[in-house]
PDB file of C-alpha atoms in Angstrom:
ATOM      1  CA  MET K   1      12.932 -14.635 -66.972  1.00 58.00           C
ATOM      2  CA  GLU K   2      13.261 -15.677 -63.369  1.00 63.00           C
ATOM      3  CA  ILE K   3      11.422 -18.648 -62.038  1.00 60.00           C
ATOM      4  CA  SER K   4      10.564 -18.902 -58.411  1.00 55.00           C
ATOM      5  CA  THR K   5       9.665 -22.104 -56.562  1.00 55.00           C
ATOM      6  CA  THR K   6       8.029 -22.777 -53.202  1.00 57.00           C
ATOM      7  CA  THR K   7       7.982 -25.990 -51.388  1.00 57.00           C
ATOM      8  CA  ILE K   8       5.000 -26.840 -49.254  1.00 56.00           C
ATOM      9  CA  THR K   9       3.920 -29.904 -47.310  1.00 59.00           C
ATOM     10  CA  LEU K  10       0.658 -31.274 -48.641  1.00 63.00           C
ATOM     11  CA  TYR K  11      -1.789 -31.972 -45.908  1.00 63.00           C
ATOM     12  CA  PRO K  12      -3.524 -34.247 -45.454  1.00 67.00           C
ATOM     13  CA  LYS K  13      -1.817 -36.888 -47.687  1.00 69.00           C
ATOM     14  CA  ASN K  14      -4.954 -38.745 -48.757  1.00 71.00           C
ATOM     15  CA  ALA K  15      -6.740 -35.579 -50.099  1.00 75.00           C
ATOM     16  CA  THR K  16      -7.587 -34.216 -53.590  1.00 75.00           C
ATOM     17  CA  TYR K  17      -5.814 -30.930 -54.337  1.00 76.00           C
ATOM     18  CA  ARG K  18      -6.952 -27.957 -56.352  1.00 74.00           C
ATOM     19  CA  ILE K  19      -5.367 -24.583 -57.154  1.00 73.00           C
ATOM     20  CA  ASN K  20      -7.544 -21.545 -57.387  1.00 66.00           C
ATOM     21  CA  GLU K  21      -7.745 -19.298 -60.460  1.00 60.00           C
ATOM     22  CA  ARG K  22      -5.373 -16.668 -59.001  1.00 60.00           C
ATOM     23  CA  ASN K  23      -2.776 -19.445 -58.383  1.00 62.00           C
ATOM     24  CA  ASP K  24      -2.300 -18.129 -54.888  1.00 66.00           C
ATOM     25  CA  ASN K  25      -3.917 -20.887 -52.883  1.00 72.00           C
ATOM     26  CA  ILE K  26      -3.976 -24.658 -52.838  1.00 77.00           C
ATOM     27  CA  LEU K  27      -7.018 -26.280 -51.364  1.00 80.00           C
ATOM     28  CA  SER K  28      -7.106 -29.850 -50.211  1.00 81.00           C
ATOM     29  CA  PHE K  29     -10.392 -31.841 -49.985  1.00 83.00           C
ATOM     30  CA  THR K  30     -10.876 -34.900 -47.909  1.00 84.00           C
ATOM     31  CA  LYS K  31     -14.080 -36.923 -47.470  1.00 85.00           C
ATOM     32  CA  ASN K  32     -15.534 -34.340 -45.119  1.00 87.00           C
ATOM     33  CA  GLU K  33     -13.065 -31.456 -44.685  1.00 88.00           C
ATOM     34  CA  ILE K  34     -11.512 -28.681 -46.729  1.00 85.00           C
ATOM     35  CA  TYR K  35      -8.051 -27.210 -45.951  1.00 84.00           C
ATOM     36  CA  SER K  36      -6.420 -24.030 -47.317  1.00 81.00           C
ATOM     37  CA  LEU K  37      -2.657 -24.283 -47.915  1.00 76.00           C
ATOM     38  CA  GLN K  38      -2.315 -20.626 -48.618  1.00 71.00           C
ATOM     39  CA  ASN K  39       0.022 -20.304 -45.583  1.00 63.00           C
ATOM     40  CA  LYS K  40       2.525 -22.957 -46.591  1.00 64.00           C
ATOM     41  CA  ASN K  41       3.701 -23.464 -42.996  1.00 64.00           C
ATOM     42  CA  LYS K  42       0.296 -24.072 -41.430  1.00 73.00           C
ATOM     43  CA  PRO K  43      -2.681 -25.630 -43.338  1.00 77.00           C
ATOM     44  CA  ALA K  44      -5.994 -24.158 -42.120  1.00 82.00           C
ATOM     45  CA  ARG K  45      -9.208 -26.124 -42.034  1.00 86.00           C
ATOM     46  CA  ILE K  46     -11.852 -23.880 -43.610  1.00 85.00           C
ATOM     47  CA  TYR K  47     -14.776 -26.298 -43.607  1.00 87.00           C
ATOM     48  CA  ALA K  48     -15.864 -29.510 -41.940  1.00 88.00           C
ATOM     49  CA  SER K  49     -18.981 -31.516 -42.549  1.00 85.00           C
ATOM     50  CA  THR K  50     -20.694 -34.666 -41.295  1.00 82.00           C
ATOM     51  CA  SER K  51     -21.626 -35.445 -44.969  1.00 82.00           C
ATOM     52  CA  THR K  52     -19.356 -36.403 -47.838  1.00 83.00           C
ATOM     53  CA  ILE K  53     -17.915 -33.395 -49.676  1.00 85.00           C
ATOM     54  CA  ALA K  54     -17.731 -33.949 -53.464  1.00 85.00           C
ATOM     55  CA  HIS K  55     -17.163 -32.276 -56.911  1.00 87.00           C
ATOM     56  CA  PRO K  56     -15.276 -29.193 -55.738  1.00 88.00           C
ATOM     57  CA  ALA K  57     -15.030 -26.234 -58.088  1.00 88.00           C
ATOM     58  CA  ILE K  58     -12.968 -23.191 -57.392  1.00 86.00           C
ATOM     59  CA  SER K  59     -13.289 -19.614 -58.765  1.00 86.00           C
ATOM     60  CA  LYS K  60     -11.322 -16.481 -57.886  1.00 82.00           C
ATOM     61  CA  ASP K  61     -13.040 -15.963 -54.535  1.00 84.00           C
ATOM     62  CA  LYS K  62     -15.466 -18.926 -54.084  1.00 89.00           C
ATOM     63  CA  ILE K  63     -15.428 -22.581 -53.705  1.00 90.00           C
ATOM     64  CA  ALA K  64     -18.488 -24.757 -54.493  1.00 92.00           C
ATOM     65  CA  TRP K  65     -19.087 -28.344 -53.763  1.00 91.00           C
ATOM     66  CA  THR K  66     -21.861 -30.842 -53.198  1.00 90.00           C
ATOM     67  CA  GLU K  67     -22.760 -32.757 -50.068  1.00 85.00           C
ATOM     68  CA  GLU K  68     -24.538 -36.101 -50.327  1.00 74.00           C
ATOM     69  CA  SER K  69     -28.233 -36.237 -49.816  1.00 59.00           C
ATOM     70  CA  THR K  70     -30.841 -38.992 -49.615  1.00 57.00           C
ATOM     71  CA  SER K  71     -33.270 -37.172 -51.885  1.00 57.00           C
ATOM     72  CA  SER K  72     -33.084 -35.919 -55.505  1.00 56.00           C
ATOM     73  CA  THR K  73     -32.350 -32.512 -54.221  1.00 64.00           C
ATOM     74  CA  GLN K  74     -28.642 -32.179 -53.431  1.00 79.00           C
ATOM     75  CA  LYS K  75     -27.078 -29.552 -51.180  1.00 87.00           C
ATOM     76  CA  LEU K  76     -24.753 -27.197 -52.978  1.00 91.00           C
ATOM     77  CA  VAL K  77     -22.360 -25.391 -50.624  1.00 93.00           C
ATOM     78  CA  ILE K  78     -20.644 -22.157 -51.533  1.00 93.00           C
ATOM     79  CA  TYR K  79     -17.755 -20.803 -49.483  1.00 92.00           C
ATOM     80  CA  THR K  80     -16.579 -17.251 -50.054  1.00 91.00           C
ATOM     81  CA  GLN K  81     -12.814 -16.959 -49.340  1.00 84.00           C
ATOM     82  CA  SER K  82     -12.786 -13.226 -48.866  1.00 86.00           C
ATOM     83  CA  ASN K  83     -15.169 -13.187 -45.921  1.00 91.00           C
ATOM     84  CA  GLY K  84     -15.046 -16.798 -44.777  1.00 88.00           C
ATOM     85  CA  LYS K  85     -18.870 -17.197 -45.094  1.00 92.00           C
ATOM     86  CA  THR K  86     -20.492 -20.438 -46.146  1.00 92.00           C
ATOM     87  CA  ALA K  87     -24.070 -20.811 -47.596  1.00 93.00           C
ATOM     88  CA  SER K  88     -25.888 -24.007 -48.451  1.00 91.00           C
ATOM     89  CA  TYR K  89     -28.509 -24.267 -51.148  1.00 90.00           C
ATOM     90  CA  PRO K  90     -30.865 -27.084 -52.234  1.00 87.00           C
ATOM     91  CA  VAL K  91     -30.463 -27.780 -55.989  1.00 86.00           C
ATOM     92  CA  ALA K  92     -32.788 -30.073 -57.945  1.00 80.00           C
ATOM     93  CA  THR K  93     -31.508 -31.989 -60.981  1.00 83.00           C
ATOM     94  CA  GLU K  94     -32.884 -35.103 -62.737  1.00 83.00           C
ATOM     95  CA  ALA K  95     -29.975 -37.182 -61.349  1.00 85.00           C
ATOM     96  CA  GLY K  96     -27.129 -36.848 -58.860  1.00 85.00           C
ATOM     97  CA  ILE K  97     -24.597 -34.114 -59.547  1.00 89.00           C
ATOM     98  CA  ILE K  98     -21.214 -35.410 -60.895  1.00 90.00           C
ATOM     99  CA  ALA K  99     -19.414 -32.147 -61.887  1.00 91.00           C
ATOM    100  CA  LEU K 100     -19.380 -28.467 -61.148  1.00 93.00           C
ATOM    101  CA  ARG K 101     -17.627 -25.584 -62.997  1.00 92.00           C
ATOM    102  CA  TRP K 102     -17.671 -21.980 -62.279  1.00 92.00           C
ATOM    103  CA  GLN K 103     -18.299 -19.537 -65.156  1.00 92.00           C
ATOM    104  CA  PRO K 104     -16.544 -16.119 -65.233  1.00 92.00           C
ATOM    105  CA  ASP K 105     -19.953 -14.459 -64.656  1.00 93.00           C
ATOM    106  CA  GLY K 106     -20.348 -16.161 -61.334  1.00 92.00           C
ATOM    107  CA  LYS K 107     -22.861 -18.852 -62.336  1.00 95.00           C
ATOM    108  CA  ILE K 108     -22.150 -22.479 -61.971  1.00 94.00           C
ATOM    109  CA  LEU K 109     -22.367 -25.134 -64.685  1.00 95.00           C
ATOM    110  CA  ILE K 110     -23.679 -28.512 -63.252  1.00 93.00           C
ATOM    111  CA  VAL K 111     -23.548 -31.859 -64.974  1.00 93.00           C
ATOM    112  CA  ASP K 112     -25.591 -34.683 -63.541  1.00 90.00           C
ATOM    113  CA  ASN K 113     -25.432 -38.565 -63.721  1.00 90.00           C
ATOM    114  CA  GLU K 114     -27.668 -38.612 -66.839  1.00 92.00           C
ATOM    115  CA  GLU K 115     -25.397 -36.188 -68.669  1.00 93.00           C
ATOM    116  CA  ASN K 116     -27.796 -33.244 -68.348  1.00 94.00           C
ATOM    117  CA  LEU K 117     -26.218 -29.772 -68.200  1.00 95.00           C
ATOM    118  CA  TYR K 118     -27.623 -27.100 -65.987  1.00 94.00           C
ATOM    119  CA  LEU K 119     -26.910 -23.459 -65.313  1.00 94.00           C
ATOM    120  CA  TYR K 120     -27.155 -22.348 -61.626  1.00 94.00           C
ATOM    121  CA  SER K 121     -27.326 -18.929 -60.114  1.00 92.00           C
ATOM    122  CA  GLU K 122     -26.345 -18.733 -56.420  1.00 90.00           C
ATOM    123  CA  GLY K 123     -29.425 -18.911 -54.166  1.00 83.00           C
ATOM    124  CA  ASP K 124     -31.849 -20.080 -56.877  1.00 84.00           C
ATOM    125  CA  PRO K 125     -33.143 -23.655 -56.042  1.00 76.00           C
ATOM    126  CA  ASN K 126     -34.068 -24.114 -59.730  1.00 82.00           C
ATOM    127  CA  ALA K 127     -31.123 -24.823 -61.955  1.00 87.00           C
ATOM    128  CA  SER K 128     -31.891 -24.193 -65.631  1.00 91.00           C
ATOM    129  CA  LYS K 129     -31.502 -27.227 -67.789  1.00 93.00           C
ATOM    130  CA  LEU K 130     -29.477 -26.270 -70.943  1.00 94.00           C
ATOM    131  CA  THR K 131     -28.947 -29.521 -72.793  1.00 92.00           C
ATOM    132  CA  THR K 132     -28.347 -33.234 -72.588  1.00 92.00           C
ATOM    133  CA  LYS K 133     -25.341 -35.463 -73.520  1.00 92.00           C
ATOM    134  CA  ALA K 134     -22.885 -33.309 -71.564  1.00 91.00           C
ATOM    135  CA  LYS K 135     -20.054 -35.194 -69.759  1.00 88.00           C
ATOM    136  CA  LEU K 136     -18.281 -31.972 -68.727  1.00 86.00           C
ATOM    137  CA  ALA K 137     -18.659 -28.325 -69.561  1.00 89.00           C
ATOM    138  CA  ALA K 138     -16.587 -25.133 -69.661  1.00 88.00           C
ATOM    139  CA  ALA K 139     -17.628 -21.487 -70.301  1.00 90.00           C
ATOM    140  CA  SER K 140     -15.907 -18.977 -72.544  1.00 90.00           C
ATOM    141  CA  PRO K 141     -14.220 -15.982 -70.946  1.00 89.00           C
ATOM    142  CA  ASP K 142     -17.311 -13.843 -71.442  1.00 92.00           C
ATOM    143  CA  SER K 143     -19.721 -16.679 -70.237  1.00 91.00           C
ATOM    144  CA  LYS K 144     -21.696 -16.363 -73.527  1.00 92.00           C
ATOM    145  CA  LYS K 145     -20.588 -19.762 -74.917  1.00 91.00           C
ATOM    146  CA  ILE K 146     -20.338 -23.194 -73.365  1.00 91.00           C
ATOM    147  CA  ALA K 147     -18.269 -26.034 -74.586  1.00 90.00           C
ATOM    148  CA  ILE K 148     -19.451 -29.580 -73.791  1.00 88.00           C
TER     149      ILE K 148
END
């Protein structure tokens, strides 16, 4: 078996880094910017906000994150990597969102500050509450079961 390695310069240095599911892109998240490090020689800023970006979740083609809000409705932002489009959606939960996870079926699992678990479909302002006492969640490969 042959192992190949690639060296890249991480930019910016004070960011959080995530690798997408295809393992072909590293994304860096700062307080209010997201960079793609797919081209190892030139990081590209793919999103900038005046609000704080938090709780990033990456699927094969999409990135989701929250942006802070002064109300109980938070803004969920979804960026589609294949076409470069960004969409923002208001999402109401009982408390502030603390974690996002993509399911294989394209829906998003949301955990809030009160450990409530929600299932969210893109564009629907009403996330469906599934259960309580969830600190984190992950879906099975067929999205039919959720581990908490």
